[in-house]
Amino acid sequence: MSEKVTVSVIKADVGSVVGHSRPHPAMMSKCGEMLADGVKQGTIEDYYVTRVGDDINLIMTHRKGENNKDVHGLAWNAFMEATKLAKKMKLYAAGQDLLTDAFSGNVKGAGPGSAEMEFVERGSEPLLFFMADKTEPAAYSLPLSKIFLDPFTTTGLVIDARAKKGFDVEIHDVIDSKRVVMSSPEETLSILSLLGDTTRYAIKRINSRAGIGPAAVVSTDKLNMTAGKYVGKDDPVCICRSQSGLPAVGEFLQPYMTPMIVAGWMRGSHHGALYPCSVDNSDPTYFDGPPRICCLGFQLNNGRLQGIEPMNSKTGVHEPIDFFKGQEWDDVRNESVKICKMIRQHGPFMPAILSPDEMEYTSRPEVLKELTKRFEKLE
Ligand code: 13P
Ligand code: 13P
Ligand code: MG
Ligand code: MG
């Protein structure tokens, strides 16, 4: 089959049990019912409903291309239904990421985050779905840079002839809504010169230069800018295609063995160290964090998500591989907590808190107003 397939992840936080912890299972089931109906109606080919912390992630495959209004509408309606349940249970921040009452055909600018890629399915198509909670899109910039630009992480960049041709990196300026495409390896150092500023630049997309198509795509919808005021961190997703001219599955996972410091936990206003874990272990249990990252894997099978079919499955929905579940990730989890404890010693001081422009909460304008008359010019 050469017809192109589209893989979409649309995600939103529409309420959770006990602060910003976890959507209620009834909300997830409701989304599952809605998407099963979407398969029956022919809107999508297949789906998997999952979550990281308090964010519901809808993984969908279809033949309708990116930004399709039926697919986005289906996700939007699922979130609306889940919101109704959240409101009924008086869950925390019910409907948090749904910023408009009237859906206009695309979730962009409406609150939910989306990452989508359209491509010709290869003979074998291993897919990885990274999902993060309590952080921002630029959290993926460091690991994706290591994966696609650093041969000491991805040996494939040296020994796989097609990966060695390099990659095109689309970088977004998330504050001024601009983008630029740069090429590795030639422009690697200039790429890093931008990406180092995680408050402004983030990787949106990476494409193979060997004709394989998209290799990675990140949801970069800056919720704070979308809403005009801060309503929660983006909690971004990243879809990756792997193997055969692209980084191998293991090369995609490798950077997460080191805890990276990212912005966004506790009131969206603190730095913390990324904590790789299973979906089941993704409830934020320490200072609303640490910022969690999960990674699920499926093979694509003629547009359907091939995982492990559970015994006695009524729905026919397959289960993915949960890559950060195993004990080999315990060391980095422990290290993440250690780093977080150290950063927490700084309390309300930088770098524990974010830079002034990035704070979700701040009392400073009021404090400064009260002090207007008491501030004296220095000699
Ligand atoms: P196999 O030889 O097991 O297919 O693995 C190849 C590979 O690229 C693993 O990273
Ligand atoms: P979420 O963005 O995951 O809803 O978290 C918000 C927050 O402020 C947690 O402390
Ligand atoms: Mg929340
Ligand atoms: Mg969240």
Coordinates of C-alpha atoms and ligand atoms in Angstrom, one line a residue:
M1 CA 0.0 0.0 0.0
S2 CA 1.6 3.3 -1.0
E3 CA -1.2 5.6 0.1
K4 CA 0.1 7.9 2.7
V5 CA -0.8 7.4 6.4
T6 CA -1.1 10.1 9.0
V7 CA -0.2 9.6 12.6
S8 CA -1.7 12.2 14.9
V9 CA -1.4 12.7 18.7
I10 CA -3.8 15.3 20.1
K11 CA -3.6 15.9 23.8
A12 CA -5.2 18.0 26.5
D13 CA -5.6 18.2 30.2
V14 CA -9.3 18.4 30.9
G15 CA -9.3 17.8 34.6
S16 CA -7.7 15.4 37.1
V17 CA -8.2 13.7 40.4
V18 CA -6.4 15.5 43.2
G19 CA -4.8 18.6 41.9
H20 CA -2.9 18.1 38.6
S21 CA -2.3 14.3 39.0
R22 CA -4.3 11.9 36.9
P23 CA -7.5 11.9 34.7
H24 CA -10.2 9.7 36.0
P25 CA -10.4 6.3 34.3
A26 CA -14.0 7.1 33.2
M27 CA -12.7 10.0 31.2
M28 CA -10.2 7.8 29.4
S29 CA -12.9 5.2 28.7
K30 CA -15.2 7.9 27.4
C31 CA -12.4 9.0 25.0
G32 CA -11.9 5.4 24.0
E33 CA -15.6 5.0 23.2
M34 CA -15.6 8.2 21.1
L35 CA -12.5 7.1 19.1
A36 CA -13.9 3.6 18.6
D37 CA -16.9 5.3 17.1
G38 CA -14.6 7.4 15.0
V39 CA -13.2 4.1 13.5
K40 CA -16.7 2.9 12.8
Q41 CA -17.5 6.2 11.0
G42 CA -14.4 6.0 8.9
T43 CA -12.8 9.1 10.4
I44 CA -9.8 7.3 11.7
E45 CA -8.2 3.9 11.1
D46 CA -7.0 3.1 14.6
Y47 CA -6.4 4.7 18.0
Y48 CA -4.9 4.3 21.5
V49 CA -6.0 6.4 24.5
T50 CA -3.2 7.0 27.0
R51 CA -2.0 9.6 29.4
V52 CA 1.0 11.1 31.2
G53 CA 0.2 12.6 34.6
D54 CA -2.9 14.6 34.1
D55 CA -2.8 14.9 30.3
I56 CA -4.9 12.6 28.1
N57 CA -3.1 11.7 24.9
L58 CA -5.1 10.5 21.9
I59 CA -2.9 8.5 19.5
M60 CA -4.7 8.2 16.1
T61 CA -3.9 6.9 12.6
H62 CA -5.9 7.9 9.5
R63 CA -5.7 8.7 5.8
K64 CA -6.8 12.3 6.0
G65 CA -3.6 14.2 6.3
E66 CA -2.5 16.7 8.9
N67 CA -4.8 19.4 10.3
N68 CA -7.9 17.5 9.2
K69 CA -11.1 19.0 10.6
D70 CA -12.8 15.6 11.1
V71 CA -9.9 14.1 13.0
H72 CA -9.4 17.3 15.1
G73 CA -13.1 17.5 15.6
L74 CA -13.2 13.9 16.8
A75 CA -10.5 14.6 19.4
W76 CA -12.1 17.9 20.4
N77 CA -15.5 16.1 21.0
A78 CA -13.8 13.4 23.0
F79 CA -12.2 16.1 25.2
M80 CA -15.5 17.9 25.6
E81 CA -17.2 14.6 26.8
A82 CA -14.3 13.9 29.2
T83 CA -14.7 17.5 30.5
K84 CA -18.4 16.9 31.2
L85 CA -17.4 13.8 33.4
A86 CA -14.6 15.8 35.1
K87 CA -17.1 18.6 35.9
K88 CA -19.6 16.1 37.2
M89 CA -17.0 14.7 39.6
K90 CA -15.8 18.2 40.5
L91 CA -12.3 17.2 39.4
Y92 CA -9.5 19.7 39.5
A93 CA -9.1 22.2 36.6
A94 CA -12.0 20.5 34.6
G95 CA -11.8 21.6 31.0
Q96 CA -8.4 23.3 31.7
D97 CA -7.0 23.2 28.1
L98 CA -10.3 23.8 26.2
L99 CA -10.0 27.5 25.7
T100 CA -13.0 28.1 23.4
D101 CA -16.6 27.1 23.4
A102 CA -16.8 27.0 19.6
F103 CA -14.6 24.5 17.8
S104 CA -13.5 26.0 14.4
G105 CA -12.1 23.0 12.6
N106 CA -8.6 22.7 14.1
V107 CA -7.4 22.3 17.7
K108 CA -4.5 24.8 17.0
G109 CA -5.0 27.9 19.1
A110 CA -8.0 26.2 20.9
G111 CA -5.9 24.8 23.7
P112 CA -5.1 21.1 23.1
G113 CA -1.6 20.3 21.7
S114 CA -1.1 18.3 18.5
A115 CA 1.8 16.5 16.7
E116 CA 1.1 15.0 13.4
M117 CA 3.1 13.4 10.6
E118 CA 2.1 12.1 7.1
F119 CA 4.3 9.6 5.3
V120 CA 4.4 6.5 3.1
E121 CA 4.5 3.5 5.4
R122 CA 7.6 1.5 5.0
G123 CA 7.9 -2.3 4.9
S124 CA 8.3 -2.1 8.6
E125 CA 7.5 1.0 10.5
P126 CA 8.5 1.2 14.2
L127 CA 7.0 4.3 15.9
L128 CA 7.8 5.8 19.3
F129 CA 5.4 8.2 21.2
F130 CA 7.1 10.4 23.8
M131 CA 4.7 12.2 26.2
A132 CA 5.8 14.6 28.9
D133 CA 3.9 16.3 31.8
K134 CA 4.8 19.4 33.7
T135 CA 7.1 20.8 31.0
E136 CA 7.3 22.7 27.7
P137 CA 8.0 21.8 24.1
A138 CA 11.7 22.9 24.3
A139 CA 12.2 20.0 26.7
Y140 CA 12.6 17.8 23.6
S141 CA 15.3 20.0 22.1
L142 CA 18.2 18.6 24.1
P143 CA 17.3 14.9 23.6
L144 CA 16.4 15.4 19.9
S145 CA 19.7 17.3 19.4
K146 CA 21.6 14.4 20.9
I147 CA 19.7 11.8 18.9
F148 CA 19.9 13.6 15.5
L149 CA 23.1 15.7 15.8
D150 CA 25.4 13.8 18.1
P151 CA 27.3 10.7 16.8
F152 CA 28.4 9.9 20.3
T153 CA 24.7 9.2 21.1
T154 CA 23.5 7.8 17.7
T155 CA 26.3 5.7 16.2
G156 CA 23.9 5.3 13.3
L157 CA 24.8 8.8 12.2
V158 CA 28.3 7.3 11.4
I159 CA 27.6 3.7 10.4
D160 CA 24.2 3.9 8.6
A161 CA 24.8 5.4 5.1
R162 CA 21.3 7.0 4.9
A163 CA 21.4 8.5 8.5
K164 CA 24.8 9.8 7.6
K165 CA 23.2 12.0 4.9
G166 CA 21.9 14.1 7.8
F167 CA 18.6 15.7 8.8
D168 CA 16.6 18.9 8.2
V169 CA 15.6 20.5 11.5
E170 CA 12.6 22.8 11.5
I171 CA 12.9 25.2 14.5
H172 CA 10.1 27.4 15.8
D173 CA 10.4 30.7 17.5
V174 CA 7.4 30.0 19.8
I175 CA 7.2 33.6 21.1
D176 CA 7.1 35.4 17.7
S177 CA 5.5 32.5 15.8
K178 CA 8.3 32.2 13.2
R179 CA 10.1 29.1 11.8
V180 CA 13.4 28.3 10.1
V181 CA 14.7 25.0 8.5
M182 CA 18.3 24.3 9.1
S183 CA 20.4 21.3 8.0
S184 CA 22.6 18.9 10.0
P185 CA 25.5 18.1 10.0
E186 CA 26.6 21.3 8.2
E187 CA 24.7 23.8 10.5
T188 CA 24.9 21.7 13.7
L189 CA 26.6 24.4 15.7
S190 CA 24.3 27.2 14.5
I191 CA 21.2 25.0 15.2
L192 CA 22.5 24.5 18.8
S193 CA 23.1 28.3 19.1
L194 CA 19.4 28.8 18.7
L195 CA 18.1 25.8 20.6
G196 CA 20.2 26.6 23.7
D197 CA 17.6 29.3 24.4
T198 CA 14.8 27.0 25.5
T199 CA 12.6 30.0 26.4
R200 CA 12.1 30.9 22.7
Y201 CA 13.2 28.1 20.4
A202 CA 12.0 24.6 20.1
I203 CA 12.3 21.8 17.5
K204 CA 9.0 21.3 15.6
R205 CA 10.0 18.7 13.1
I206 CA 13.0 16.7 11.8
N207 CA 13.1 15.2 8.3
S208 CA 15.4 12.7 6.7
R209 CA 17.7 14.0 4.0
A210 CA 17.8 10.5 2.5
G211 CA 14.2 10.7 1.3
I212 CA 12.6 8.7 4.1
G213 CA 10.4 11.6 5.1
P214 CA 9.5 12.8 8.6
A215 CA 11.6 11.4 11.5
A216 CA 10.2 13.4 14.5
V217 CA 7.5 15.9 15.2
V218 CA 6.8 17.8 18.4
S219 CA 3.7 19.6 19.7
T220 CA 4.8 23.2 20.1
D221 CA 1.6 24.9 20.9
K222 CA 2.5 27.4 23.6
L223 CA -0.5 27.4 25.7
N224 CA 0.5 30.6 27.5
M225 CA 0.7 32.5 24.3
T226 CA -2.5 30.9 22.9
A227 CA -4.6 31.9 25.8
G228 CA -3.0 35.3 26.1
K229 CA -2.4 34.5 29.7
Y230 CA -0.9 31.5 31.4
V231 CA -3.1 28.4 31.8
G232 CA -0.7 25.5 32.3
K233 CA 2.4 24.1 30.8
D234 CA 2.1 22.6 27.3
D235 CA 3.1 19.1 28.4
P236 CA 4.3 18.2 24.9
V237 CA 4.3 15.0 22.9
C238 CA 6.8 13.9 20.3
I239 CA 6.2 11.3 17.6
C240 CA 9.2 9.5 16.1
R241 CA 9.8 7.0 13.3
S242 CA 12.8 4.8 13.8
Q243 CA 15.3 2.2 12.3
S244 CA 16.6 1.8 8.7
G245 CA 18.1 5.2 7.9
L246 CA 16.6 6.8 11.0
P247 CA 17.9 6.5 14.5
A248 CA 17.2 3.1 16.0
V249 CA 14.7 2.6 18.9
G250 CA 17.6 2.3 21.3
E251 CA 19.3 5.5 20.0
F252 CA 16.0 7.4 20.6
L253 CA 15.9 6.2 24.2
Q254 CA 19.6 6.7 25.0
P255 CA 19.6 10.5 26.0
Y256 CA 16.9 9.9 28.6
M257 CA 19.5 7.9 30.7
T258 CA 20.7 11.3 31.8
P259 CA 18.2 13.5 33.8
M260 CA 17.9 16.8 31.9
I261 CA 16.8 19.9 33.7
V262 CA 13.6 21.3 32.2
A263 CA 11.1 24.1 32.9
G264 CA 7.5 23.6 34.1
W265 CA 6.8 21.8 37.3
M266 CA 4.9 23.2 40.3
R267 CA 2.7 26.0 39.2
G268 CA 4.4 25.9 35.8
S269 CA 7.1 28.1 37.5
H270 CA 10.0 25.8 38.5
H271 CA 12.9 23.9 37.0
G272 CA 13.2 20.2 37.7
A273 CA 15.0 17.1 36.3
L274 CA 13.1 14.9 33.8
Y275 CA 11.9 11.6 35.2
P276 CA 11.5 8.8 32.7
C277 CA 8.7 6.3 33.8
S278 CA 5.9 4.0 32.7
V279 CA 2.4 5.4 32.1
D280 CA 1.2 3.8 35.3
N281 CA 4.0 5.5 37.2
S282 CA 3.4 8.9 35.7
D283 CA 1.3 10.5 38.5
P284 CA 3.3 13.6 39.8
T285 CA 3.9 12.6 43.4
Y286 CA 6.7 15.0 44.5
F287 CA 6.2 18.8 44.3
D288 CA 3.8 18.2 41.4
G289 CA 6.5 16.3 39.6
P290 CA 9.3 15.6 38.9
P291 CA 8.4 16.5 35.2
R292 CA 7.6 13.1 33.8
I293 CA 8.4 11.6 30.4
C294 CA 6.9 8.3 29.0
C295 CA 7.7 6.5 25.8
L296 CA 5.3 4.0 24.1
G297 CA 6.1 2.0 21.0
F298 CA 3.9 0.5 18.3
Q299 CA 4.6 -1.0 14.9
L300 CA 2.4 0.4 12.1
N301 CA 0.6 -2.3 10.2
N302 CA -1.2 -0.9 7.1
G303 CA -2.3 2.1 9.0
R304 CA -3.2 0.3 12.2
L305 CA -1.3 0.3 15.5
Q306 CA 0.3 -3.1 15.9
G307 CA 1.3 -3.8 19.5
I308 CA 0.4 -6.7 21.8
E309 CA -3.2 -7.8 21.5
P310 CA -4.4 -8.4 25.1
M311 CA -6.0 -11.7 25.9
N312 CA -9.8 -11.4 26.0
S313 CA -9.7 -7.9 24.5
K314 CA -13.2 -6.8 23.7
T315 CA -12.2 -3.6 21.9
G316 CA -9.4 -5.1 19.7
V317 CA -7.2 -2.2 20.8
H318 CA -3.5 -3.3 21.0
E319 CA -1.2 -2.5 23.9
P320 CA 2.1 -0.8 23.2
I321 CA 5.6 -1.5 24.6
D322 CA 6.1 0.8 27.6
F323 CA 9.8 1.6 27.2
F324 CA 10.6 3.4 30.5
K325 CA 8.9 0.8 32.7
G326 CA 11.9 -1.4 33.4
Q327 CA 14.4 -1.3 36.3
E328 CA 17.3 -0.3 34.1
W329 CA 15.7 3.2 34.3
D330 CA 15.7 3.2 38.2
D331 CA 19.1 4.8 38.4
V332 CA 18.1 7.8 36.3
R333 CA 14.8 8.1 38.3
N334 CA 16.8 8.1 41.6
E335 CA 19.2 10.6 40.1
S336 CA 16.3 12.8 38.9
V337 CA 14.9 12.9 42.5
K338 CA 18.3 13.7 43.9
I339 CA 18.8 16.6 41.5
C340 CA 15.2 17.9 42.2
K341 CA 15.9 17.8 46.0
M342 CA 19.0 19.8 45.5
I343 CA 17.2 22.4 43.3
R344 CA 14.4 22.6 45.8
Q345 CA 16.9 23.8 48.4
H346 CA 16.8 27.1 46.5
G347 CA 13.1 27.6 47.4
P348 CA 11.8 30.7 45.7
F349 CA 15.2 31.7 44.3
M350 CA 16.4 31.2 40.7
P351 CA 17.4 28.8 39.2
A352 CA 14.7 26.8 41.2
I353 CA 12.1 29.2 39.8
L354 CA 12.0 30.2 36.2
S355 CA 13.2 33.5 34.7
P356 CA 10.6 36.4 35.3
D357 CA 9.2 36.2 31.8
E358 CA 8.5 32.5 32.1
M359 CA 6.8 32.4 35.5
E360 CA 3.2 31.2 35.4
Y361 CA 2.6 32.9 38.7
T362 CA 4.2 36.1 40.0
S363 CA 3.3 38.6 42.6
R364 CA 6.0 41.0 41.6
P365 CA 3.9 43.7 39.7
E366 CA 1.7 44.1 42.9
V367 CA 4.7 44.2 45.2
L368 CA 6.4 46.8 43.0
K369 CA 3.3 48.9 42.8
E370 CA 3.0 48.9 46.6
L371 CA 6.7 50.0 46.8
T372 CA 6.5 52.7 44.2
K373 CA 6.8 55.5 46.8
R374 CA 9.3 53.7 49.0
F375 CA 11.9 53.0 46.3
E376 CA 14.6 55.7 46.4
K377 CA 17.1 56.6 43.7
L378 CA 20.7 55.6 44.6
E379 CA 23.3 58.3 44.6
Ligands
13P1 P1 18.6 -6.7 14.9 O1 19.9 -7.2 14.3 O2 18.2 -7.4 16.2 O3 17.5 -6.5 13.9 O4 19.0 -5.1 15.4 C1 19.4 -4.2 14.5 C2 19.5 -2.9 15.1 O5 19.6 -1.9 14.4 C3 19.3 -2.7 16.6 O6 19.6 -1.4 16.9
13P2 P1 -0.4 20.9 34.4 O1 0.1 21.8 33.3 O2 0.1 19.5 34.2 O3 -1.9 21.0 34.5 O4 0.2 21.4 35.8 C1 0.0 22.7 36.2 C2 0.7 23.0 37.5 O5 0.8 24.1 37.8 C3 1.2 21.9 38.4 O6 1.7 22.5 39.6
MG3 MG -3.4 20.0 35.1
MG4 MG -0.2 18.2 32.7

